[in-house]
mmCIF file of C-alpha atoms in Angstrom:
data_model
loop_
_atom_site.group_PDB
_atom_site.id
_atom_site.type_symbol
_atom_site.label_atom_id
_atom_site.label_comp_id
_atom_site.label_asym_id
_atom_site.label_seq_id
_atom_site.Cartn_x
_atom_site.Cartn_y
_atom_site.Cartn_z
ATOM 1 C CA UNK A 221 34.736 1.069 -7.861
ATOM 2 C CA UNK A 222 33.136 -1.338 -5.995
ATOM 3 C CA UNK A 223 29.790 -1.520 -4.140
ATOM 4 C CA UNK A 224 26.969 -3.409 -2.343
ATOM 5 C CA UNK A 225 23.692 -2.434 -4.629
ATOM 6 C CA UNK A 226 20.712 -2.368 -1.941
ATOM 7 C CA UNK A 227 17.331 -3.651 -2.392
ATOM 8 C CA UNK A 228 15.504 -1.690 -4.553
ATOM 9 C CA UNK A 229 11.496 -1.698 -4.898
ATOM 10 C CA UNK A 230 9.780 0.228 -8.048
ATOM 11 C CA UNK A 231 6.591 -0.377 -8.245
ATOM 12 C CA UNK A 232 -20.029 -1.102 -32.359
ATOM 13 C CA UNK A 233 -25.426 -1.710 -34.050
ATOM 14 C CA UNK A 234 -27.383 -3.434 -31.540
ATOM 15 C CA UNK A 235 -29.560 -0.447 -30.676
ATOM 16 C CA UNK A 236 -28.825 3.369 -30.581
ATOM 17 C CA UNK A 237 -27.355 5.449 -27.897
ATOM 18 C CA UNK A 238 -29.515 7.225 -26.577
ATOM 19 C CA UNK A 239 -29.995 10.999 -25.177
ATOM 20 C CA UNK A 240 -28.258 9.535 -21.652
ATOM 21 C CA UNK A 241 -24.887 9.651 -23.506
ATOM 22 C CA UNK A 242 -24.345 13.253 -23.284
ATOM 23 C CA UNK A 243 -25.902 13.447 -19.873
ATOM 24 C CA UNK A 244 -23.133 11.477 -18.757
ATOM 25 C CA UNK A 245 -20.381 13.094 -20.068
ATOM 26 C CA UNK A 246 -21.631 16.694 -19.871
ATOM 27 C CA UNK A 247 -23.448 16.749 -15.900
ATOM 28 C CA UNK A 248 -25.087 19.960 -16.193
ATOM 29 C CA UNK A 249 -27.390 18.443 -19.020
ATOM 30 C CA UNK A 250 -30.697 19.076 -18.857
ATOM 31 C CA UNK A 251 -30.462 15.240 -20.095
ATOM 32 C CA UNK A 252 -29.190 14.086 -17.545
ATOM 33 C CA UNK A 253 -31.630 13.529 -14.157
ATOM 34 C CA UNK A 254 -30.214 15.156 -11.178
ATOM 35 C CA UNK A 255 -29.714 13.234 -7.978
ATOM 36 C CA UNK A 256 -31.658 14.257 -4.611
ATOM 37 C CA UNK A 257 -27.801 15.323 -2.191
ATOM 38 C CA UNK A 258 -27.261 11.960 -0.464
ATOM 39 C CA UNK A 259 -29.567 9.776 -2.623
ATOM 40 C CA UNK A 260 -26.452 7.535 -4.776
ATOM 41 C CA UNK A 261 -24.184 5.246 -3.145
ATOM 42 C CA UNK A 262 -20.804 6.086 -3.023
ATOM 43 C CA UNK A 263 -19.399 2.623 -3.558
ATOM 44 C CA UNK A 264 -16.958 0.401 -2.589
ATOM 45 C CA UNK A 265 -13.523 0.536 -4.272
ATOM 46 C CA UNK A 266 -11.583 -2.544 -4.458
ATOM 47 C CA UNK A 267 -8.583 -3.471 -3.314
ATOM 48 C CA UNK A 268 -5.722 -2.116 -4.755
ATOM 49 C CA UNK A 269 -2.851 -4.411 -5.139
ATOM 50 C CA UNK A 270 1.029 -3.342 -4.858
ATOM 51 C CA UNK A 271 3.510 -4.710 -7.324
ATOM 52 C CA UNK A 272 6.848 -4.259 -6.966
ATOM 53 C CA UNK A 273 10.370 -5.131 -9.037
ATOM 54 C CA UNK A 274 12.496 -6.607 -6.337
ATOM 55 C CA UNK A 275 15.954 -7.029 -6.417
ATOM 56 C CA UNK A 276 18.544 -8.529 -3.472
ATOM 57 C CA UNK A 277 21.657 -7.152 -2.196
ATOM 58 C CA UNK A 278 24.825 -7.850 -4.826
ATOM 59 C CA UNK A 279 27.785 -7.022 -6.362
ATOM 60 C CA UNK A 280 28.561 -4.331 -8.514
ATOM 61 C CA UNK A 281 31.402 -2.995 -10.397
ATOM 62 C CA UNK A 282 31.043 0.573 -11.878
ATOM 63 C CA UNK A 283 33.064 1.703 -14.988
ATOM 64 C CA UNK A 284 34.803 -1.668 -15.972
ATOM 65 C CA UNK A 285 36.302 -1.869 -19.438
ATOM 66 C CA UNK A 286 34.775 -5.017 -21.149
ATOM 67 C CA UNK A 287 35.442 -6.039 -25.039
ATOM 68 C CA UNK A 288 32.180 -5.664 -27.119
ATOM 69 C CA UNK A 289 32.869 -9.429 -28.289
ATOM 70 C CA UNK A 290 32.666 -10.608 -24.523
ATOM 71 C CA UNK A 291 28.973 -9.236 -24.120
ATOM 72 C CA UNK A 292 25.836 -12.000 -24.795
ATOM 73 C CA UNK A 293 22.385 -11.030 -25.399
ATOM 74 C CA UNK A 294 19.775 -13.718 -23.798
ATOM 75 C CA UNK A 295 16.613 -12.836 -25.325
ATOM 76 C CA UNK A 296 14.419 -13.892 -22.558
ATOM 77 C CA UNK A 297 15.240 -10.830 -20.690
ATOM 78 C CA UNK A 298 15.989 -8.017 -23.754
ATOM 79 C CA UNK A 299 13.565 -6.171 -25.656
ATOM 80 C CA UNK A 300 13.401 -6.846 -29.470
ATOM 81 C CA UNK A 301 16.660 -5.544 -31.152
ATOM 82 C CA UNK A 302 15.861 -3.103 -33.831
ATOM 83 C CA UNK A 303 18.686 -3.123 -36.311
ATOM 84 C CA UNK A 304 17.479 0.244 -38.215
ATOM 85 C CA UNK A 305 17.597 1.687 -34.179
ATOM 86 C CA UNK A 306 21.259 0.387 -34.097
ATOM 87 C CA UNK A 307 22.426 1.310 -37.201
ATOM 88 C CA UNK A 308 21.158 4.862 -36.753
ATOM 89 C CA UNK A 309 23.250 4.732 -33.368
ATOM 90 C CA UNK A 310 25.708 3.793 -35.115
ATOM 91 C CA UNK A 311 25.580 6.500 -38.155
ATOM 92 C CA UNK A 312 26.089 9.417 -35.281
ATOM 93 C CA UNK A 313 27.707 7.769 -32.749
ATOM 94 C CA UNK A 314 29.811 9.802 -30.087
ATOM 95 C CA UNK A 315 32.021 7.501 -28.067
ATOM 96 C CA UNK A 316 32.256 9.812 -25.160
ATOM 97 C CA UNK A 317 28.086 9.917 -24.293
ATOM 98 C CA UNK A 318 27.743 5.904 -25.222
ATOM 99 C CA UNK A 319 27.227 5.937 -21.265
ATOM 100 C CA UNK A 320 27.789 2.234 -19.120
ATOM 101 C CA UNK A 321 26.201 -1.048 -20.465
ATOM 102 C CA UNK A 322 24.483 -2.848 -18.034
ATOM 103 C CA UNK A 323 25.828 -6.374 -17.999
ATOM 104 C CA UNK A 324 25.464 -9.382 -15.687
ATOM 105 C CA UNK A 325 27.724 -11.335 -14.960
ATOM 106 C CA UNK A 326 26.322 -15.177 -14.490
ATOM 107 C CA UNK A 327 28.360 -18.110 -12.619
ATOM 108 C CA UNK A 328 29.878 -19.332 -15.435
ATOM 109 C CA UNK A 329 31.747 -16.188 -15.944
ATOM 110 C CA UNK A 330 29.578 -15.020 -19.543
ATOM 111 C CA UNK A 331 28.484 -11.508 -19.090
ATOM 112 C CA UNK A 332 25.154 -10.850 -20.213
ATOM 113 C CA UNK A 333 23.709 -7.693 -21.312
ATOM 114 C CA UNK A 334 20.920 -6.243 -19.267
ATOM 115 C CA UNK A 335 20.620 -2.936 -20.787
ATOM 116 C CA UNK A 336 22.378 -1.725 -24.023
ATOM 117 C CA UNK A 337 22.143 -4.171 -26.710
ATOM 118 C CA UNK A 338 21.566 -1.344 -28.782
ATOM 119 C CA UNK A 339 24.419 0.660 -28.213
ATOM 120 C CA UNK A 340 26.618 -3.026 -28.537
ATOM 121 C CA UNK A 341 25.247 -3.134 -31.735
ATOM 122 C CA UNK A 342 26.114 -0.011 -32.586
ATOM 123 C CA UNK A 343 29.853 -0.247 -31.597
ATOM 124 C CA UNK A 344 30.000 -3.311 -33.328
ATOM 125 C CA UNK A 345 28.933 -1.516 -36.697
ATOM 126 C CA UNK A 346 30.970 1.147 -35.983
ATOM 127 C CA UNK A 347 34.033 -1.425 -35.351
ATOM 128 C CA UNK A 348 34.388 -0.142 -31.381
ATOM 129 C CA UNK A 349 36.099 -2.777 -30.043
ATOM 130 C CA UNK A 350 35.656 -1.901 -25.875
ATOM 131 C CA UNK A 351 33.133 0.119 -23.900
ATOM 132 C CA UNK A 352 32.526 0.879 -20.540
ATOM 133 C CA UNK A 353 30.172 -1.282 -18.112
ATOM 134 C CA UNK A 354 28.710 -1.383 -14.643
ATOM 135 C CA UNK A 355 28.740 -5.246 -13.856
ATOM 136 C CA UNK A 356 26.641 -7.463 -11.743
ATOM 137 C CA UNK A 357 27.010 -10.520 -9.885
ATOM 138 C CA UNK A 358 25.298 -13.193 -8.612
ATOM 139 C CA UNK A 359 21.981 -12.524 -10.280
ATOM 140 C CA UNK A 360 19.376 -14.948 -11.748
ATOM 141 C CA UNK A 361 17.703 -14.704 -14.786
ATOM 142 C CA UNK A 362 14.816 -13.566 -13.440
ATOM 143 C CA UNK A 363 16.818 -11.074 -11.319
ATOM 144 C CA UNK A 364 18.150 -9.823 -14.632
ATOM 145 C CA UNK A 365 14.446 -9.389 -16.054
ATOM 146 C CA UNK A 366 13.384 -7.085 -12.966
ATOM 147 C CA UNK A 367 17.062 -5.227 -13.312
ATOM 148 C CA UNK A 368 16.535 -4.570 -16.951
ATOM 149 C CA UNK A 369 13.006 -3.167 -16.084
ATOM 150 C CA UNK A 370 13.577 -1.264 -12.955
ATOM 151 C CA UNK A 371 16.419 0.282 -14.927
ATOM 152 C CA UNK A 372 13.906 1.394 -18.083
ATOM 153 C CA UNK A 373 11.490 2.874 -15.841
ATOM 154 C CA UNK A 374 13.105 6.122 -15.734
ATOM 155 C CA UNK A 375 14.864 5.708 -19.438
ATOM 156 C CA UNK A 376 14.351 4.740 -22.428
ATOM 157 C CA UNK A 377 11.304 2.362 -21.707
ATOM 158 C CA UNK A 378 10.553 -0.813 -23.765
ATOM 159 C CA UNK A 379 7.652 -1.463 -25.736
ATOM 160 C CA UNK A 380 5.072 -2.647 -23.466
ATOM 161 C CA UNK A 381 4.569 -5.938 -25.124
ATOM 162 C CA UNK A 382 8.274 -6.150 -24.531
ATOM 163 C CA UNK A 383 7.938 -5.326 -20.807
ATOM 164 C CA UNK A 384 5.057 -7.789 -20.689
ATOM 165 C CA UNK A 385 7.487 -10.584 -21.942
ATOM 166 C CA UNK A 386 10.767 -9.898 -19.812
ATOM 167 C CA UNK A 387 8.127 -9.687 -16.648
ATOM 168 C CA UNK A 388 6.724 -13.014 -16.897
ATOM 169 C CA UNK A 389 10.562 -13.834 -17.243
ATOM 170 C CA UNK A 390 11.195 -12.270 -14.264
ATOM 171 C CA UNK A 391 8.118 -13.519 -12.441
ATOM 172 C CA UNK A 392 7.044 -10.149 -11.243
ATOM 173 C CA UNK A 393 3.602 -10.607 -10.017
ATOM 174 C CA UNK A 394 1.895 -7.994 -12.268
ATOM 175 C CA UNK A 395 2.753 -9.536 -15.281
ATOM 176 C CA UNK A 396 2.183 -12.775 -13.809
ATOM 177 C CA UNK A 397 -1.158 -12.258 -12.553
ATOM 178 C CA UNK A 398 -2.466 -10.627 -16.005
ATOM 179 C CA UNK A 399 -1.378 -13.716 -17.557
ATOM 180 C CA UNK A 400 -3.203 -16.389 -15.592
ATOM 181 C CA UNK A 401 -6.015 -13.760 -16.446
ATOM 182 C CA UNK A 402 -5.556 -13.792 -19.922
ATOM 183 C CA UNK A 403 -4.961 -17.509 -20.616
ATOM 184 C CA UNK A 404 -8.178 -18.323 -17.972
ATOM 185 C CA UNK A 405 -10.132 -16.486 -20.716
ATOM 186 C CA UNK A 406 -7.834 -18.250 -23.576
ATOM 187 C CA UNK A 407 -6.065 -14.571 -24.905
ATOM 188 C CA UNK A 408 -2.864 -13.792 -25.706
ATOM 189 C CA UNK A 409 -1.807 -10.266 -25.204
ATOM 190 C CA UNK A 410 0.042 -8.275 -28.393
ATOM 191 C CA UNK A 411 -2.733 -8.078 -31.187
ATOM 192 C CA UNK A 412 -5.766 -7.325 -31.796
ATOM 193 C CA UNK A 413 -8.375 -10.018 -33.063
ATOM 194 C CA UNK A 414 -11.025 -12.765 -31.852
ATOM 195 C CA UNK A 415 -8.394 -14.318 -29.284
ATOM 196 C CA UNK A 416 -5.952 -11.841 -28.613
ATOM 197 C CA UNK A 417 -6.112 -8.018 -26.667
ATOM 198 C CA UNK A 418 -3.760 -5.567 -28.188
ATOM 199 C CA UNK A 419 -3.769 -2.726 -25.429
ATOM 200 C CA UNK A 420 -1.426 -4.076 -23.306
ATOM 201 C CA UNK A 421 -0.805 -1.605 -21.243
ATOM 202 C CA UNK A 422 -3.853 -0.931 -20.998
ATOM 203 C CA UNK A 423 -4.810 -4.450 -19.499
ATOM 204 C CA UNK A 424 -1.300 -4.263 -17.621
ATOM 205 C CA UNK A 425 -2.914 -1.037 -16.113
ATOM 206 C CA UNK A 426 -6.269 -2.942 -14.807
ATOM 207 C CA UNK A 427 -4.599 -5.272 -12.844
ATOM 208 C CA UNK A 428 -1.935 -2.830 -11.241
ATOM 209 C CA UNK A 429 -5.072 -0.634 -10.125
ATOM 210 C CA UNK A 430 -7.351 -2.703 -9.624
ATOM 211 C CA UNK A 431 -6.392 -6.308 -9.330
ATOM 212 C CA UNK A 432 -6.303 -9.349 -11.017
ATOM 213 C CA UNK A 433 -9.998 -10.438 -9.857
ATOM 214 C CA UNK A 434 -10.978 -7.191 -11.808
ATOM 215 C CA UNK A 435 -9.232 -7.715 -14.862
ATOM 216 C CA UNK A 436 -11.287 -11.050 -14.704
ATOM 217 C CA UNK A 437 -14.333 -9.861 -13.999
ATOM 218 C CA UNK A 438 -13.866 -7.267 -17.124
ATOM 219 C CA UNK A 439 -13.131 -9.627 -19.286
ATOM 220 C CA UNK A 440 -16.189 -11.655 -18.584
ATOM 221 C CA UNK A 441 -18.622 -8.750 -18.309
ATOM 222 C CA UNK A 442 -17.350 -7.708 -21.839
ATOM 223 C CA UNK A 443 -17.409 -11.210 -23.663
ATOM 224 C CA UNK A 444 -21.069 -11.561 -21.776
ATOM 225 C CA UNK A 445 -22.177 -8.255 -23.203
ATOM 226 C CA UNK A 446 -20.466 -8.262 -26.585
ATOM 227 C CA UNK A 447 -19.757 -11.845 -27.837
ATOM 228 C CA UNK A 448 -16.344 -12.930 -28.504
ATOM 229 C CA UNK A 449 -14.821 -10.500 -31.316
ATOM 230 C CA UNK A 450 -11.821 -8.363 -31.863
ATOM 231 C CA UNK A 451 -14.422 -5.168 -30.941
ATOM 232 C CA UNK A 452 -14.708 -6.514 -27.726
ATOM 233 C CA UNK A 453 -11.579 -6.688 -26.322
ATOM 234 C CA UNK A 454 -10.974 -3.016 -27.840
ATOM 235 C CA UNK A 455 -8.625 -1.259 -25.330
ATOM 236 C CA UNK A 456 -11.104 1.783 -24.489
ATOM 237 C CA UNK A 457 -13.995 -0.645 -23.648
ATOM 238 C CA UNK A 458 -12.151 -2.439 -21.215
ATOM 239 C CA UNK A 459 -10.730 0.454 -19.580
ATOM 240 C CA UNK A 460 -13.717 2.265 -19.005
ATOM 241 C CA UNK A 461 -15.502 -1.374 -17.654
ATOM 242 C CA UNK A 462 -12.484 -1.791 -15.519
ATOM 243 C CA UNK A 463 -12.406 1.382 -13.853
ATOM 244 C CA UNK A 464 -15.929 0.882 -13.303
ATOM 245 C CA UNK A 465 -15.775 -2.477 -11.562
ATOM 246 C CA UNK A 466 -12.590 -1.361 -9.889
ATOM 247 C CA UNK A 467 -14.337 1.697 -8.409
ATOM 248 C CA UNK A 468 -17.534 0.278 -7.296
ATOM 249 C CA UNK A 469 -17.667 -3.436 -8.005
ATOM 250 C CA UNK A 470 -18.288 -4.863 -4.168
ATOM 251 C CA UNK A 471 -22.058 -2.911 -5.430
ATOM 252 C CA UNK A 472 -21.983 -4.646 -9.312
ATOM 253 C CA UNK A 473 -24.421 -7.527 -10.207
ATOM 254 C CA UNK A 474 -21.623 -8.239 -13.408
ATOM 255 C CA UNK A 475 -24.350 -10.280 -15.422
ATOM 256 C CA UNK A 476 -26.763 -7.087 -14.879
ATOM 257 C CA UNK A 477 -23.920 -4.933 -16.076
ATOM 258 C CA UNK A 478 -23.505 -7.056 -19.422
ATOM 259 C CA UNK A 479 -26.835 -6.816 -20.000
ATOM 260 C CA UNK A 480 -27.039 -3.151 -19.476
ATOM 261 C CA UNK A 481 -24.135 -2.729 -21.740
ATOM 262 C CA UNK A 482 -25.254 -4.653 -24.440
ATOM 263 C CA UNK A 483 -28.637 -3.053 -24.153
ATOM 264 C CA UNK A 484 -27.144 0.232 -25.305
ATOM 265 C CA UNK A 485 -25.083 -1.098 -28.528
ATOM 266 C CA UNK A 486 -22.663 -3.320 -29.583
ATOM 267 C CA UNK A 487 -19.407 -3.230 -28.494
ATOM 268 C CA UNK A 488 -18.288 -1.372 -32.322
ATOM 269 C CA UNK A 489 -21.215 1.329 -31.382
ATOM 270 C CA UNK A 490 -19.902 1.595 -27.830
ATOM 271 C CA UNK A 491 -16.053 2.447 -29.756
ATOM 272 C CA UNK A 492 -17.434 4.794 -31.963
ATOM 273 C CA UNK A 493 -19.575 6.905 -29.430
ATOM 274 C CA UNK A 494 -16.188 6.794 -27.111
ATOM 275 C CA UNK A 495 -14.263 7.931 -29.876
ATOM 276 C CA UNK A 496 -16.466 11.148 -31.230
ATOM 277 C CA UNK A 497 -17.379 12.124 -27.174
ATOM 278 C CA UNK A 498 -13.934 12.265 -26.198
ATOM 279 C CA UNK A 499 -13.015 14.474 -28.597
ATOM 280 C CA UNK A 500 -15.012 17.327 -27.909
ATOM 281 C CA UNK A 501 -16.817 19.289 -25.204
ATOM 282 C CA UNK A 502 -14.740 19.219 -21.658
ATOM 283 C CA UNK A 503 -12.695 16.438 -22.508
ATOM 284 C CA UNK A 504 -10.974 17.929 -26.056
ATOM 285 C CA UNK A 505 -8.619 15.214 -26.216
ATOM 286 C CA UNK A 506 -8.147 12.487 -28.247
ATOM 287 C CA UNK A 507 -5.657 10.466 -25.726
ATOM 288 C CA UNK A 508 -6.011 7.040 -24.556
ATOM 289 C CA UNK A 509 -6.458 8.818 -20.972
ATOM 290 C CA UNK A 510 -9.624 10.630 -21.985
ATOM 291 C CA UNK A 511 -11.188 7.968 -24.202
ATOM 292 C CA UNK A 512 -11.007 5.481 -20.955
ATOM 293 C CA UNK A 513 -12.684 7.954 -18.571
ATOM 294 C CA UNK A 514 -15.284 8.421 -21.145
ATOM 295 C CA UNK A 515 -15.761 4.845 -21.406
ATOM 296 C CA UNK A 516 -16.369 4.899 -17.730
ATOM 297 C CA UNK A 517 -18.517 7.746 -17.413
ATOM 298 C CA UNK A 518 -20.643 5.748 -20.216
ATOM 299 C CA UNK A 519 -20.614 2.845 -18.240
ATOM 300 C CA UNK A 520 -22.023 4.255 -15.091
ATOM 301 C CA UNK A 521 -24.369 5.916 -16.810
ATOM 302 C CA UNK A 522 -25.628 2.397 -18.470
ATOM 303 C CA UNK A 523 -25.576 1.070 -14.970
ATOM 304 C CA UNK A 524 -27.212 3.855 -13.159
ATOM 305 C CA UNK A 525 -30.196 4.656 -16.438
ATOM 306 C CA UNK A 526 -34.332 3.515 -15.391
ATOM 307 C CA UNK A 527 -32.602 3.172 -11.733
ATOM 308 C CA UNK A 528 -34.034 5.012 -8.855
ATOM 309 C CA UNK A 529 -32.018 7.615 -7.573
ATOM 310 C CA UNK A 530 -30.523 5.969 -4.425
ATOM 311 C CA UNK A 531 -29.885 2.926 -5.968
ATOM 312 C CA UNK A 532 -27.607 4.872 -8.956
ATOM 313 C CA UNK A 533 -23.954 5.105 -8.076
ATOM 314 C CA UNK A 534 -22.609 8.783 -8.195
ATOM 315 C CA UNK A 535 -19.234 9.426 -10.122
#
């Protein structure tokens, strides 16, 4: 069967914490001050960019039979193969629920595979000689890229770092744009440590919020604040400063910010209080989720402490 594929669009100590910590995460605190009705600014959210996977009218062919020896892997648009992944596929394999590879089909008549290197391997260990595959045409290799990760979205999805990496092959803006971001401040994105950030997807989730100016400004208001160490590009921290600046920073002096941040502890203090706050009272979770909106809550709360009450922003 043969068809036109339409367009398709996805889209830690410097000095103590004080008593202000739990009046920011618990509001009926008798620690925390309360606010005349009217008195904070509401702020002014940024703009919030839309990223999309793109891909143009083409050619595809649904259920073809294609030998397993025929099928290429370019690595600039897979995911790391995991050979202990493959050869457990390959220990229970059922032929009937292998399902179609996704292959592409370049100019030169090589078909690529765009999703299912995995199960390839697997038939190849299991000495499968054909399988079934829904074919492409007329795609680029960055076409591929966006293919492989529109098609993941709703599956099996890759590693982030490995998302991160077929992106930028792909040149889908979000990816893109974090990387200019990340090399401007001379990071890599992957691991942890001095010059690198190891949340990606929490840094991937910054900039499809909030923007690439944002994830910027973040990065800058943390190395300001905390120095240039592993601690400060912990994942939490720049969540929580993120959704901060993303929220209300057309009202954020981002120098005064650092300051206030650093004012209240080091960036290891700042992990530790997120860490043993999140995990009790209202939030009783120990997810990424609730660590970054008690990061935030903490950094309003920085911002807003020994300000009058309508010059604090309200959360």
């Amino acid at each position: 069967m043969t068809l036109e594929l339409p367009c398709i669009i996805g889209h830690l100590t410097h000095q103590p914490f004080h008593g202000w910590v739990l009046g920011a995460l618990y509001p009926k605190s008798r620690l925390r001050p309360s606010n005349p009705p009217n008195a904070a600014r509401k702020g002014t959210s940024m703009p919030k960019p839309q990223y999309a996977y793109v891909l143009p009218p083409h050619k595809v062919e649904y259920g073809l039979e294609v030998a397993v020896s025929d099928l290429a892997i370019d690595p600039q648009a897979q995911r790391t193969l995991s050979e202990p992944r493959a050869q457990r596929m390959s220990d229970n394999l059922v032929i009937e629920a292998i399902g179609l590879i996704i292959v592409s089909q370049r100019d030169d008549g090589k078909k690529y595979i765009v999703d299912g290197q995995h199960r390839k391997r697997a038939c190849e260990l299991a000495g499968i000689t054909t399988v079934k595959a829904e074919v492409h045409y007329g795609l680029t290799l960055a076409q591929e890229a966006s293919l492989f990760l529109i098609k993941n979205r709703e599956s099996h999805k890759p590693r982030p770092i490995d998302e991160y990496h077929v992106g930028l092959t792909g040149g889908v803006p979000l990816f893109v744009d974090t990387d200019r971001v990340l090399k401007d401040h001379s990071l890599t994105l992957g691991s942890t440590s001095t010059n690198g950030v190891g949340a990606v997807s929490g840094v991937l989730r910054i900039t499809e919020r909030w923007g690439a100016d944002t994830l910027d400004r973040t990065l800058t208001v943390a190395e300001e604040a905390w120095g240039r160490t592993a601690e400060t590009w912990d994942g939490m921290l720049l969540g929580g400063i993120g959704q901060f600046l993303g929220r209300f920073g057309g009202e954020i002096d981002d120098q005064e910010l650092a300051k206030r941040l650093l004012e209240s502890g080091s960036a290891l203090a700042w992990r530790a209080e997120i860490l043993s706050q999140s995990s009790r009272g209202g939030f009783n979770n120990s997810g990424t989720g609730s660590r970054v909106t008690t990061a935030f809550k903490l950094v309003a709360h920085a911002w807003n402490r020994r300000r009058k009450a309508a010059n604090r922003i309200e959360i």
